[in-house]
């Protein structure tokens, strides 16, 4: 799990994914049967051509950015106003320690306070009501430390195994899981000939509008797009239909992507045939697959999901077994796909 630990500990909000991209680039450079390519926003992919000149192209993508903040403004007392990058419930950040990453590589810690209720813009606290206190007494002092608007602000790294060693607690599970599995896929298939062109890596700016998926799918024009992403499960309640430790998530529906029936049948048949545990899943949020779906003349796009508790907060939880099932599913899919099977999937059935 070293790859996942390394990636989850790295800082990288939307538009500031450089630390993650550099880690992925260094890893990809070990595998010389792949060529590294980028889109103009900074999404990074390793590309391996099939020996079949007419092969279809399969694109596999995590996303590098985690939810976080940027410095929006500095008050006259030296406190920091925060701009969220990704979706947060306001109560997630109160009294949390956050780190500012300055341009020269310094990390400046602070603690989040909030205005008293009678000074808030609404009865319910909003993120714009909160201030990050880094211990300075004036705007000038804060500026003298190298702090300025636009800089990345993130929760502290907190990677840890649970006491039973079956689960992981960490920030950025969403979506360094996808980045890690993409890297494992490059390692797995570097010396294996596939019947498809494989494009494997990670996008930028998913949390603020699936932007890197749009630009990168336009660049590579895949026939099939598989997003690797973490999705929230509320399995502390009996009403939840997805749970930690029960397998990867088969994402049937979200607001922008109804799973293609041919893909659904293929995924289900493949999982059953190879004894891979999966869970049917619907979501109120989207993944990069939604952005890929309607690019060009249409791309068959879906998600191999990782169930996770408490995402879009300071720390989330995953089960290692679910990563193993997601990995097995992805590797099996890529090993079996070819042009003939792709045509069958497009027609909506699988034998």
GROMACS .gro file of C-alpha atoms in nm:
model
  351
    1UNK     CA    1   0.000   0.000   0.000
    2UNK     CA    2   0.303   0.229  -0.017
    3UNK     CA    3   0.186   0.399  -0.337
    4UNK     CA    4  -0.146   0.487  -0.176
    5UNK     CA    5   0.017   0.614   0.143
    6UNK     CA    6   0.258   0.831  -0.055
    7UNK     CA    7  -0.017   0.977  -0.269
    8UNK     CA    8  -0.262   1.041   0.014
    9UNK     CA    9   0.003   1.227   0.212
   10UNK     CA   10   0.079   1.463  -0.076
   11UNK     CA   11  -0.094   1.802  -0.097
   12UNK     CA   12  -0.286   1.887  -0.412
   13UNK     CA   13  -0.603   2.093  -0.452
   14UNK     CA   14  -0.776   2.177  -0.779
   15UNK     CA   15  -0.545   2.384  -0.996
   16UNK     CA   16  -0.245   2.305  -0.775
   17UNK     CA   17  -0.179   1.937  -0.840
   18UNK     CA   18   0.194   1.968  -0.906
   19UNK     CA   19   0.320   1.758  -0.610
   20UNK     CA   20   0.094   1.469  -0.713
   21UNK     CA   21   0.176   1.505  -1.081
   22UNK     CA   22   0.551   1.496  -1.012
   23UNK     CA   23   0.511   1.178  -0.805
   24UNK     CA   24   0.309   1.013  -1.083
   25UNK     CA   25   0.556   1.126  -1.350
   26UNK     CA   26   0.851   0.980  -1.160
   27UNK     CA   27   0.666   0.651  -1.119
   28UNK     CA   28   0.562   0.636  -1.486
   29UNK     CA   29   0.918   0.697  -1.604
   30UNK     CA   30   1.018   0.353  -1.471
   31UNK     CA   31   0.806   0.180  -1.738
   32UNK     CA   32   0.954   0.237  -2.081
   33UNK     CA   33   0.678   0.072  -2.283
   34UNK     CA   34   0.461   0.371  -2.198
   35UNK     CA   35   0.502   0.727  -2.320
   36UNK     CA   36   0.401   1.014  -2.092
   37UNK     CA   37   0.164   1.277  -2.228
   38UNK     CA   38  -0.022   1.575  -2.080
   39UNK     CA   39  -0.317   1.792  -2.162
   40UNK     CA   40  -0.274   2.168  -2.142
   41UNK     CA   41  -0.423   2.186  -1.791
   42UNK     CA   42  -0.173   1.939  -1.644
   43UNK     CA   43  -0.355   1.605  -1.651
   44UNK     CA   44  -0.093   1.330  -1.690
   45UNK     CA   45  -0.123   0.998  -1.872
   46UNK     CA   46   0.099   0.708  -1.971
   47UNK     CA   47   0.019   0.578  -2.320
   48UNK     CA   48   0.086   0.229  -2.454
   49UNK     CA   49  -0.008   0.145  -2.811
   50UNK     CA   50  -0.139  -0.198  -2.904
   51UNK     CA   51   0.037  -0.398  -3.175
   52UNK     CA   52  -0.300  -0.400  -3.351
   53UNK     CA   53  -0.303  -0.078  -3.558
   54UNK     CA   54  -0.684  -0.075  -3.555
   55UNK     CA   55  -0.725  -0.137  -3.182
   56UNK     CA   56  -0.978   0.058  -2.980
   57UNK     CA   57  -0.852   0.294  -2.711
   58UNK     CA   58  -0.934   0.252  -2.342
   59UNK     CA   59  -0.866   0.541  -2.107
   60UNK     CA   60  -0.834   0.484  -1.732
   61UNK     CA   61  -0.831   0.792  -1.509
   62UNK     CA   62  -0.813   0.885  -1.146
   63UNK     CA   63  -0.804   1.252  -1.051
   64UNK     CA   64  -0.519   1.420  -0.870
   65UNK     CA   65  -0.701   1.698  -0.687
   66UNK     CA   66  -0.841   1.665  -0.337
   67UNK     CA   67  -1.095   1.894  -0.176
   68UNK     CA   68  -0.936   2.186   0.005
   69UNK     CA   69  -0.912   2.563   0.003
   70UNK     CA   70  -0.715   2.856  -0.124
   71UNK     CA   71  -0.628   3.183   0.043
   72UNK     CA   72  -0.903   3.420  -0.068
   73UNK     CA   73  -0.807   3.731   0.128
   74UNK     CA   74  -0.618   3.853   0.434
   75UNK     CA   75  -0.792   4.063   0.699
   76UNK     CA   76  -0.636   4.371   0.859
   77UNK     CA   77  -0.570   4.157   1.170
   78UNK     CA   78  -0.374   3.905   0.964
   79UNK     CA   79  -0.633   3.627   0.949
   80UNK     CA   80  -0.708   3.429   0.633
   81UNK     CA   81  -1.037   3.420   0.448
   82UNK     CA   82  -1.082   3.085   0.273
   83UNK     CA   83  -1.217   2.993  -0.069
   84UNK     CA   84  -1.340   2.630  -0.080
   85UNK     CA   85  -1.220   2.411  -0.368
   86UNK     CA   86  -1.474   2.131  -0.375
   87UNK     CA   87  -1.781   2.064  -0.166
   88UNK     CA   88  -1.770   2.099   0.212
   89UNK     CA   89  -2.019   2.104   0.494
   90UNK     CA   90  -1.922   2.407   0.708
   91UNK     CA   91  -1.905   2.209   1.031
   92UNK     CA   92  -1.622   1.997   0.888
   93UNK     CA   93  -1.360   2.269   0.926
   94UNK     CA   94  -1.440   2.443   1.255
   95UNK     CA   95  -1.145   2.413   1.499
   96UNK     CA   96  -0.940   2.219   1.243
   97UNK     CA   97  -0.570   2.276   1.187
   98UNK     CA   98  -0.504   2.377   0.826
   99UNK     CA   99  -0.174   2.433   0.648
  100UNK     CA  100  -0.094   2.709   0.402
  101UNK     CA  101   0.157   2.613   0.133
  102UNK     CA  102   0.354   2.921   0.031
  103UNK     CA  103   0.523   2.974  -0.305
  104UNK     CA  104   0.868   2.903  -0.162
  105UNK     CA  105   0.766   2.568  -0.015
  106UNK     CA  106   0.704   2.671   0.345
  107UNK     CA  107   0.412   2.521   0.536
  108UNK     CA  108   0.238   2.763   0.771
  109UNK     CA  109  -0.012   2.609   1.015
  110UNK     CA  110  -0.323   2.778   1.148
  111UNK     CA  111  -0.645   2.699   1.326
  112UNK     CA  112  -0.996   2.769   1.200
  113UNK     CA  113  -1.220   2.984   1.415
  114UNK     CA  114  -1.559   3.131   1.335
  115UNK     CA  115  -1.738   3.455   1.390
  116UNK     CA  116  -1.989   3.464   1.677
  117UNK     CA  117  -2.349   3.396   1.571
  118UNK     CA  118  -2.465   3.762   1.579
  119UNK     CA  119  -2.193   3.856   1.328
  120UNK     CA  120  -2.256   3.580   1.078
  121UNK     CA  121  -2.400   3.649   0.736
  122UNK     CA  122  -2.675   3.391   0.800
  123UNK     CA  123  -2.814   3.209   1.101
  124UNK     CA  124  -2.629   2.898   0.994
  125UNK     CA  125  -2.251   2.922   0.971
  126UNK     CA  126  -2.106   2.947   0.621
  127UNK     CA  127  -1.747   2.882   0.520
  128UNK     CA  128  -1.703   3.250   0.439
  129UNK     CA  129  -1.772   3.321   0.808
  130UNK     CA  130  -1.465   3.124   0.914
  131UNK     CA  131  -1.115   3.262   0.958
  132UNK     CA  132  -0.784   3.080   0.956
  133UNK     CA  133  -0.572   3.214   1.241
  134UNK     CA  134  -0.198   3.165   1.185
  135UNK     CA  135  -0.097   3.361   1.495
  136UNK     CA  136  -0.010   3.692   1.331
  137UNK     CA  137  -0.136   4.032   1.445
  138UNK     CA  138  -0.161   4.225   1.120
  139UNK     CA  139  -0.201   4.189   0.747
  140UNK     CA  140   0.155   4.315   0.704
  141UNK     CA  141   0.293   4.042   0.931
  142UNK     CA  142   0.102   3.773   0.742
  143UNK     CA  143   0.227   3.905   0.410
  144UNK     CA  144   0.583   3.910   0.543
  145UNK     CA  145   0.561   3.531   0.593
  146UNK     CA  146   0.500   3.485   0.220
  147UNK     CA  147   0.125   3.428   0.247
  148UNK     CA  148  -0.081   3.568  -0.039
  149UNK     CA  149  -0.414   3.507  -0.215
  150UNK     CA  150  -0.437   3.199  -0.434
  151UNK     CA  151  -0.214   2.974  -0.226
  152UNK     CA  152  -0.317   2.621  -0.135
  153UNK     CA  153  -0.466   2.548   0.208
  154UNK     CA  154  -0.515   2.189   0.324
  155UNK     CA  155  -0.579   1.963   0.618
  156UNK     CA  156  -0.277   1.801   0.777
  157UNK     CA  157  -0.168   1.458   0.654
  158UNK     CA  158  -0.316   1.191   0.880
  159UNK     CA  159  -0.261   0.853   0.711
  160UNK     CA  160  -0.307   0.563   0.953
  161UNK     CA  161  -0.414   0.199   0.960
  162UNK     CA  162  -0.702   0.101   1.183
  163UNK     CA  163  -0.621  -0.127   1.477
  164UNK     CA  164  -0.729  -0.438   1.285
  165UNK     CA  165  -0.505  -0.343   0.986
  166UNK     CA  166  -0.798  -0.392   0.749
  167UNK     CA  167  -0.882  -0.027   0.687
  168UNK     CA  168  -0.709   0.303   0.625
  169UNK     CA  169  -0.787   0.649   0.761
  170UNK     CA  170  -0.654   0.941   0.559
  171UNK     CA  171  -0.724   1.268   0.391
  172UNK     CA  172  -0.741   1.258   0.010
  173UNK     CA  173  -0.877   0.903  -0.024
  174UNK     CA  174  -1.091   1.088  -0.278
  175UNK     CA  175  -0.913   1.049  -0.508
  176UNK     CA  176  -0.559   0.934  -0.454
  177UNK     CA  177  -0.715   0.588  -0.463
  178UNK     CA  178  -0.770   0.641  -0.835
  179UNK     CA  179  -0.420   0.776  -0.887
  180UNK     CA  180  -0.268   0.479  -0.704
  181UNK     CA  181  -0.466   0.220  -0.897
  182UNK     CA  182  -0.375   0.393  -1.225
  183UNK     CA  183  -0.006   0.361  -1.134
  184UNK     CA  184  -0.050  -0.005  -1.038
  185UNK     CA  185  -0.212  -0.060  -1.378
  186UNK     CA  186   0.087   0.088  -1.562
  187UNK     CA  187   0.320  -0.142  -1.368
  188UNK     CA  188   0.098  -0.444  -1.434
  189UNK     CA  189   0.069  -0.401  -1.810
  190UNK     CA  190   0.410  -0.258  -1.902
  191UNK     CA  191   0.530  -0.595  -2.031
  192UNK     CA  192   0.193  -0.741  -2.130
  193UNK     CA  193   0.058  -0.702  -2.484
  194UNK     CA  194  -0.303  -0.587  -2.488
  195UNK     CA  195  -0.563  -0.585  -2.766
  196UNK     CA  196  -0.638  -0.222  -2.686
  197UNK     CA  197  -0.446   0.102  -2.675
  198UNK     CA  198  -0.413   0.185  -2.305
  199UNK     CA  199  -0.412   0.541  -2.175
  200UNK     CA  200  -0.373   0.545  -1.798
  201UNK     CA  201  -0.321   0.830  -1.552
  202UNK     CA  202  -0.504   1.110  -1.375
  203UNK     CA  203  -0.687   1.433  -1.447
  204UNK     CA  204  -0.685   1.776  -1.282
  205UNK     CA  205  -0.967   1.990  -1.142
  206UNK     CA  206  -1.226   1.715  -1.101
  207UNK     CA  207  -1.359   1.854  -0.774
  208UNK     CA  208  -1.449   2.189  -0.931
  209UNK     CA  209  -1.626   2.071  -1.244
  210UNK     CA  210  -1.464   1.761  -1.403
  211UNK     CA  211  -1.248   1.994  -1.610
  212UNK     CA  212  -0.943   1.778  -1.673
  213UNK     CA  213  -1.161   1.490  -1.793
  214UNK     CA  214  -1.311   1.715  -2.060
  215UNK     CA  215  -0.977   1.836  -2.193
  216UNK     CA  216  -0.800   1.501  -2.176
  217UNK     CA  217  -1.077   1.301  -2.343
  218UNK     CA  218  -1.082   1.558  -2.624
  219UNK     CA  219  -0.706   1.512  -2.658
  220UNK     CA  220  -0.703   1.130  -2.662
  221UNK     CA  221  -1.053   1.048  -2.804
  222UNK     CA  222  -1.091   0.711  -2.627
  223UNK     CA  223  -1.358   0.459  -2.719
  224UNK     CA  224  -1.406   0.354  -2.355
  225UNK     CA  225  -1.340   0.566  -2.047
  226UNK     CA  226  -1.310   0.416  -1.698
  227UNK     CA  227  -1.298   0.657  -1.406
  228UNK     CA  228  -1.138   0.536  -1.083
  229UNK     CA  229  -1.291   0.726  -0.794
  230UNK     CA  230  -1.399   0.706  -0.431
  231UNK     CA  231  -1.768   0.742  -0.351
  232UNK     CA  232  -1.942   0.810  -0.019
  233UNK     CA  233  -2.119   0.531   0.166
  234UNK     CA  234  -2.323   0.576   0.481
  235UNK     CA  235  -2.301   0.218   0.603
  236UNK     CA  236  -2.326   0.318   0.967
  237UNK     CA  237  -2.702   0.308   0.905
  238UNK     CA  238  -2.893  -0.007   0.817
  239UNK     CA  239  -3.052   0.169   0.519
  240UNK     CA  240  -2.723   0.191   0.327
  241UNK     CA  241  -2.699  -0.047   0.031
  242UNK     CA  242  -2.320  -0.016  -0.006
  243UNK     CA  243  -2.069  -0.099   0.264
  244UNK     CA  244  -1.699  -0.104   0.335
  245UNK     CA  245  -1.540  -0.443   0.279
  246UNK     CA  246  -1.800  -0.576   0.036
  247UNK     CA  247  -1.633  -0.501  -0.297
  248UNK     CA  248  -1.603  -0.226  -0.557
  249UNK     CA  249  -1.896  -0.003  -0.652
  250UNK     CA  250  -2.077  -0.063  -0.982
  251UNK     CA  251  -2.203   0.289  -1.047
  252UNK     CA  252  -2.544   0.241  -1.208
  253UNK     CA  253  -2.659   0.601  -1.198
  254UNK     CA  254  -2.558   0.950  -1.103
  255UNK     CA  255  -2.707   1.284  -1.209
  256UNK     CA  256  -2.500   1.298  -1.527
  257UNK     CA  257  -2.435   0.936  -1.620
  258UNK     CA  258  -2.680   0.649  -1.650
  259UNK     CA  259  -2.463   0.341  -1.699
  260UNK     CA  260  -2.472   0.209  -2.054
  261UNK     CA  261  -2.662  -0.121  -2.054
  262UNK     CA  262  -2.397  -0.301  -2.255
  263UNK     CA  263  -2.125  -0.193  -2.013
  264UNK     CA  264  -2.340  -0.290  -1.719
  265UNK     CA  265  -2.400  -0.640  -1.850
  266UNK     CA  266  -2.033  -0.682  -1.934
  267UNK     CA  267  -1.918  -0.564  -1.592
  268UNK     CA  268  -2.167  -0.783  -1.407
  269UNK     CA  269  -2.087  -1.094  -1.614
  270UNK     CA  270  -1.714  -1.033  -1.575
  271UNK     CA  271  -1.736  -0.986  -1.199
  272UNK     CA  272  -1.944  -1.300  -1.154
  273UNK     CA  273  -1.726  -1.512  -1.382
  274UNK     CA  274  -1.407  -1.411  -1.204
  275UNK     CA  275  -1.556  -1.408  -0.853
  276UNK     CA  276  -1.499  -1.036  -0.799
  277UNK     CA  277  -1.712  -0.878  -0.528
  278UNK     CA  278  -1.909  -0.572  -0.632
  279UNK     CA  279  -2.196  -0.359  -0.505
  280UNK     CA  280  -2.468  -0.187  -0.707
  281UNK     CA  281  -2.447   0.185  -0.642
  282UNK     CA  282  -2.627   0.506  -0.727
  283UNK     CA  283  -2.494   0.849  -0.638
  284UNK     CA  284  -2.601   1.210  -0.604
  285UNK     CA  285  -2.256   1.323  -0.720
  286UNK     CA  286  -2.060   1.267  -1.038
  287UNK     CA  287  -1.720   1.142  -1.154
  288UNK     CA  288  -1.497   1.214  -1.453
  289UNK     CA  289  -1.697   0.951  -1.643
  290UNK     CA  290  -1.983   1.202  -1.666
  291UNK     CA  291  -1.757   1.451  -1.843
  292UNK     CA  292  -1.622   1.188  -2.082
  293UNK     CA  293  -1.963   1.045  -2.168
  294UNK     CA  294  -2.077   1.311  -2.413
  295UNK     CA  295  -1.746   1.415  -2.564
  296UNK     CA  296  -1.694   1.377  -2.939
  297UNK     CA  297  -1.970   1.153  -3.075
  298UNK     CA  298  -2.010   0.984  -2.737
  299UNK     CA  299  -1.776   0.769  -2.527
  300UNK     CA  300  -1.877   0.457  -2.337
  301UNK     CA  301  -1.792   0.579  -1.988
  302UNK     CA  302  -1.832   0.433  -1.642
  303UNK     CA  303  -1.669   0.421  -1.298
  304UNK     CA  304  -1.497   0.156  -1.091
  305UNK     CA  305  -1.576   0.298  -0.751
  306UNK     CA  306  -1.421   0.260  -0.409
  307UNK     CA  307  -1.662   0.277  -0.114
  308UNK     CA  308  -1.539   0.531   0.142
  309UNK     CA  309  -1.678   0.685   0.457
  310UNK     CA  310  -1.660   1.058   0.534
  311UNK     CA  311  -1.513   1.189   0.208
  312UNK     CA  312  -1.501   1.567   0.151
  313UNK     CA  313  -1.382   1.616   0.506
  314UNK     CA  314  -1.055   1.620   0.700
  315UNK     CA  315  -1.026   1.239   0.694
  316UNK     CA  316  -1.203   0.945   0.532
  317UNK     CA  317  -1.191   0.566   0.567
  318UNK     CA  318  -1.148   0.284   0.315
  319UNK     CA  319  -1.126  -0.093   0.335
  320UNK     CA  320  -0.819  -0.255   0.177
  321UNK     CA  321  -1.030  -0.547   0.052
  322UNK     CA  322  -1.229  -0.309  -0.168
  323UNK     CA  323  -0.911  -0.179  -0.333
  324UNK     CA  324  -0.815  -0.539  -0.409
  325UNK     CA  325  -1.153  -0.605  -0.573
  326UNK     CA  326  -1.137  -0.282  -0.774
  327UNK     CA  327  -0.785  -0.373  -0.888
  328UNK     CA  328  -0.889  -0.725  -0.989
  329UNK     CA  329  -1.187  -0.590  -1.182
  330UNK     CA  330  -0.986  -0.331  -1.372
  331UNK     CA  331  -0.705  -0.573  -1.459
  332UNK     CA  332  -0.955  -0.834  -1.579
  333UNK     CA  333  -1.145  -0.583  -1.794
  334UNK     CA  334  -0.827  -0.455  -1.960
  335UNK     CA  335  -0.697  -0.807  -2.021
  336UNK     CA  336  -1.016  -0.911  -2.203
  337UNK     CA  337  -1.124  -0.608  -2.403
  338UNK     CA  338  -1.081  -0.607  -2.781
  339UNK     CA  339  -1.252  -0.464  -3.088
  340UNK     CA  340  -1.504  -0.746  -3.124
  341UNK     CA  341  -1.608  -0.725  -2.760
  342UNK     CA  342  -1.635  -0.348  -2.784
  343UNK     CA  343  -1.884  -0.382  -3.071
  344UNK     CA  344  -2.091  -0.627  -2.867
  345UNK     CA  345  -2.091  -0.391  -2.570
  346UNK     CA  346  -2.204  -0.102  -2.789
  347UNK     CA  347  -2.495  -0.313  -2.908
  348UNK     CA  348  -2.602  -0.357  -2.547
  349UNK     CA  349  -2.532  -0.722  -2.476
  350UNK     CA  350  -2.255  -0.953  -2.366
  351UNK     CA  351  -2.225  -1.327  -2.420
   0.00000   0.00000   0.00000
